């Protein structure tokens, strides 16, 4: 875990209202594993840090992908190149790739695409074939960047790929399933692939295991910390009905 | 060299800045935190028995603050004694255990279990707990109940006993005096303020627990006032807590009559917060011509 | 068209957003303020006699909030009747007078003077005043004193009587019920929280008055909770106030059980705040399929 | 009084750590009178607006002069050209120039220079000779811009102009004295020129007369509002001992 003041060095659009931001943070980039996240601090800015999955980590640069949903994300997207944020990370436990797998489906809904590029790269390095299954409301919302040999698209309105959810678009016969997206989508994943690995979203106070704010209810009882034991879980281990389905705007001014 | 040592009711601390309960876990969680300047820490609140805590969401950010409803999740006193106290025994700073219970007897029992355990330097009694015998009202809301809890803890230990006051009272001075009379060695002022935030999508409270405790800079002016009121009411030292981010913030509490301070929420944001506050206090004293914290004039008019 | 009319204990308001006492003067000060959506205003707090107020500094900014200690500066009731009430009589929204006194008799006398004066639509009783007969403790801190003040005002008028609650109490529900029992038509929750800020140059409080009242977004989660608690305790309507800047903020109070809201500090920053909040409430109702504010589901579990 | 979202169009340094910022705000610039002020809002930024004297108002542009002393001023100085702030103004009652005067001394200490350029320009238009008397700690702190036929400088260390205060450097025989600077300096002005017009500083809640936060204690008793009856007063009318001498950092984070 490192804490560093990192300048913005990259900004590109990858879907309607969705942008990738790249920060120069060598130690964090070097250490980041698939499914881990960084916790960003803005000053001036909202009180708490904001967690974001590592999208890509290469050449001393950590990339994240986001849309403006509240004060912190709006402020991040208004940064100019060279502006600095405090990057804390990498944090959490990510996806575990089994090198014995032949194929791995990366299933994402909307901004759930966030942890997939770094994961796809690691899977390919491990010799695992990657199948990208990405869903969104409509074609314009689909992230235009992907890595991996095969891709399957799904849109609610059928404007690109199959009509319906990304979960339905996952081909049969894959050895592994990693998923990220709205918690209700992950619950659907859990139904079909209990052993899938899923990255959950919770509100976070600290991101470092100390506040117990990021509770993930476990089927076995009790709570885990998304920031420490998670954010990636075996799908069937999470008590989905007890996890808030949608996380919403909270701060205001 | 500015002398920052603090005498807290007979206990010598190497500086005025402690880590607040619930924001530093059991001291083992966060590798980045700079501990060199830490004068002491208070553990996450512990109950006699393990508690799973409240369902999510547990955290809501608010303007310059955050609400939390963790529900005092914790492993219970046995696990604490087994897993954490042995580590604490080797640390360079004292660890206080934050005591929580739903009855006066339970507070006493918890203290008895922990008294004499190596690694446990003293107790911080959290009286912002629902008193199950009195219909769930906080012990801390009632000066008599607060005094009884203090007495129950005091009876079981010779270690320092601090009592952490709740801000949700009409007159904090009355509670402070009651607790002082029952043998507290110091007061901590204050715990979080009860707040609520509504999610307009579900039109229900954002926190599963409905309400939560407000911490962070938003409460600082309120906490300074309450710590000051407590300090004016008693002779025992008061530890100020609430919204401290910078050395200036800590100095407001110290000038307002506190002997030491605790930093909570700020450590979530900045692992170096405590060291920064410590160093900044030293710098302020130096640039104002004071050689020790004791020389800092306190503003404590008796009217 | 979304119907935003509100029935506030028999009084029909054209919308749910009022201007809070002390933040809108006598309604004559600020030309820029957009009044088209204003459902009503509460005057700056008035005493029987003119008051010069407290010396400066009177204002301190704090994180997401501000402390003020104006000391209820004002021209006294005669000047109010002479200079302002005649203007109010011609305005398109009702004006409530915020009543302040240092004794129960004085509250009654003030009401009697104002009752029937054209332009005065009703009263908001500020019980966050020091009760000189009881050693300066706030009337609002004591349910009995709060009830007596309410009764004294109620006896002198048939106009709507609102009572503005102080947050500085252990249980706001007790005060709310006491005031309801004595004939209040509505409650306003809440007034400012007492806070203090220390200037590290002089090492004295920044406010000449030492303490001040905290307002602004910092207190919003606390105010929502207290307004909710008050609404659960009584049958009369509750007007929510504390830290409202946006329509979402106002909606939190409305969902939490309030019938209307007041906007204070936000109008210092943005003359269009009240119109913006009003329009945003309408937009929220529309986009959630409600045709009137009355249809908005309230979250008021009786447990 | 106007409220407008105004872009930053000018930024120049005029003394050590002291900068002039210019905002494009035509109605405000047109209406501004000497000694009036504007109240600026930053979003994101601190809760309240920040008052600044109008330094110059010309060609649809309002200029202010400032140094970073806290969160708001620091944020203002970090604005980039094109960034917008909400400008509310012009506010308050300023200096009254008597066209019958032959000469007018503008006496300023440190940032008290702020209202002087707009005032000098107005005085010259009225045919009054302007004498500029500006004091600071040391030469580097003296504002390098001034307008008017004559200038007298004063520095605490004597590094430029006379050693000592600006008040001592005011020549004899001027018809009018306008002053701005730390309140203790203005109290000294009041001793020597009871009829001088002085611009005072107070903490402000609203800037528009409604909060009563900006109380100026009057010799005659009671309080005025600096934002409405002031900020300019007849020097002898202010109860100087009752006015806080120095206004300090208040907000924090
Ligand atoms: C492990 C993890 C990884 C994430 N990765 C990404 C990512 O790669 N891309 C992305 O766009 N978003 C991601 N999120 C969500 C992102 O953190 C929130 O969208 C962001 O914090 C919202 O901040 P805001 O200030 O814009 O919104 P606000 O609503 O104003 O924030 C208010 C508060 O709520 C919290 N919050 C609000 N929405 C969420 C949310 N959906 N999840 C968690 N906390 C939330 C914020 O942290 C903050 O404390 C991730 C969340 C977690 C927990
Ligand atoms: C009528 C008027 C005209 C002014 N003109 C100028 C000017 O031309 N140039 C300039 O540099 N400054 C001027 N000031 C002072 C300027 O407003 C403050 O320096 C500024 O508000 C400080 O804000 P901050 O956020 O940087 O500091 P902070 O200390 O963080 O601000 C905290 C709070 O204190 C208030 N405050 C702090 N210092 C002052 C102060 N000295 N005066 C008034 N309020 C203060 C702020 O408004 C804010 O509410 C003027 C003040 C007034 C009242
Ligand atoms: C997540 C969280 C958990 C907390 N848990 C406890 C606790 O177990 N016992 C306790 O006495 N106080 C607890 N507190 C209160 C803090 O110790 C402190 O009194 C409060 O947060 C105000 O300080 P701050 O603003 O610096 O955070 C907790 C606070 C937070 C934010
Ligand atoms: C400068 C100022 C003056 C106030 N004066 C009064 C007053 O005279 N009477 C009163 O009942 N409340 C007064 N209040 C309290 C407000 O009406 C309101 O309850 C409080 O500010 C919280 O709302 P806000 O956060 O929207 O400002 C005052 C508040 C401020 C900021
Ligand atoms: S976010 Fe604090 S423990 Fe996970
Ligand atoms: S600043 Fe509000 S009345 Fe002057």
mmCIF file of C-alpha atoms and ligand atoms in Angstrom, chain D residues 203-215 225-228, ligand 6:
data_model
loop_
_atom_site.group_PDB
_atom_site.id
_atom_site.type_symbol
_atom_site.label_atom_id
_atom_site.label_comp_id
_atom_site.label_asym_id
_atom_site.label_seq_id
_atom_site.Cartn_x
_atom_site.Cartn_y
_atom_site.Cartn_z
ATOM 1 C CA UNK D 203 -16.216 39.373 8.790
ATOM 2 C CA UNK D 204 -19.260 39.148 6.583
ATOM 3 C CA UNK D 205 -22.028 36.572 6.392
ATOM 4 C CA UNK D 206 -24.046 37.819 3.445
ATOM 5 C CA UNK D 207 -22.672 41.111 2.172
ATOM 6 C CA UNK D 208 -26.196 42.274 1.420
ATOM 7 C CA UNK D 209 -27.434 43.672 4.712
ATOM 8 C CA UNK D 210 -29.500 40.801 5.945
ATOM 9 C CA UNK D 211 -27.440 38.812 8.470
ATOM 10 C CA UNK D 212 -26.186 41.650 10.729
ATOM 11 C CA UNK D 213 -22.878 39.823 10.944
ATOM 12 C CA UNK D 214 -20.680 42.699 9.785
ATOM 13 C CA UNK D 215 -21.357 44.962 12.765
ATOM 14 C CA UNK D 225 -23.580 47.105 8.822
ATOM 15 C CA UNK D 226 -20.217 47.342 7.043
ATOM 16 C CA UNK D 227 -21.793 45.805 3.950
ATOM 17 C CA UNK D 228 -24.630 48.316 3.700
HETATM 18 S S1 LIG E 6 -22.572 40.903 5.907
HETATM 19 FE FE1 LIG E 6 -24.608 40.339 6.342
HETATM 20 S S2 LIG E 6 -25.462 42.200 7.050
HETATM 21 FE FE2 LIG E 6 -23.499 42.776 6.404
#
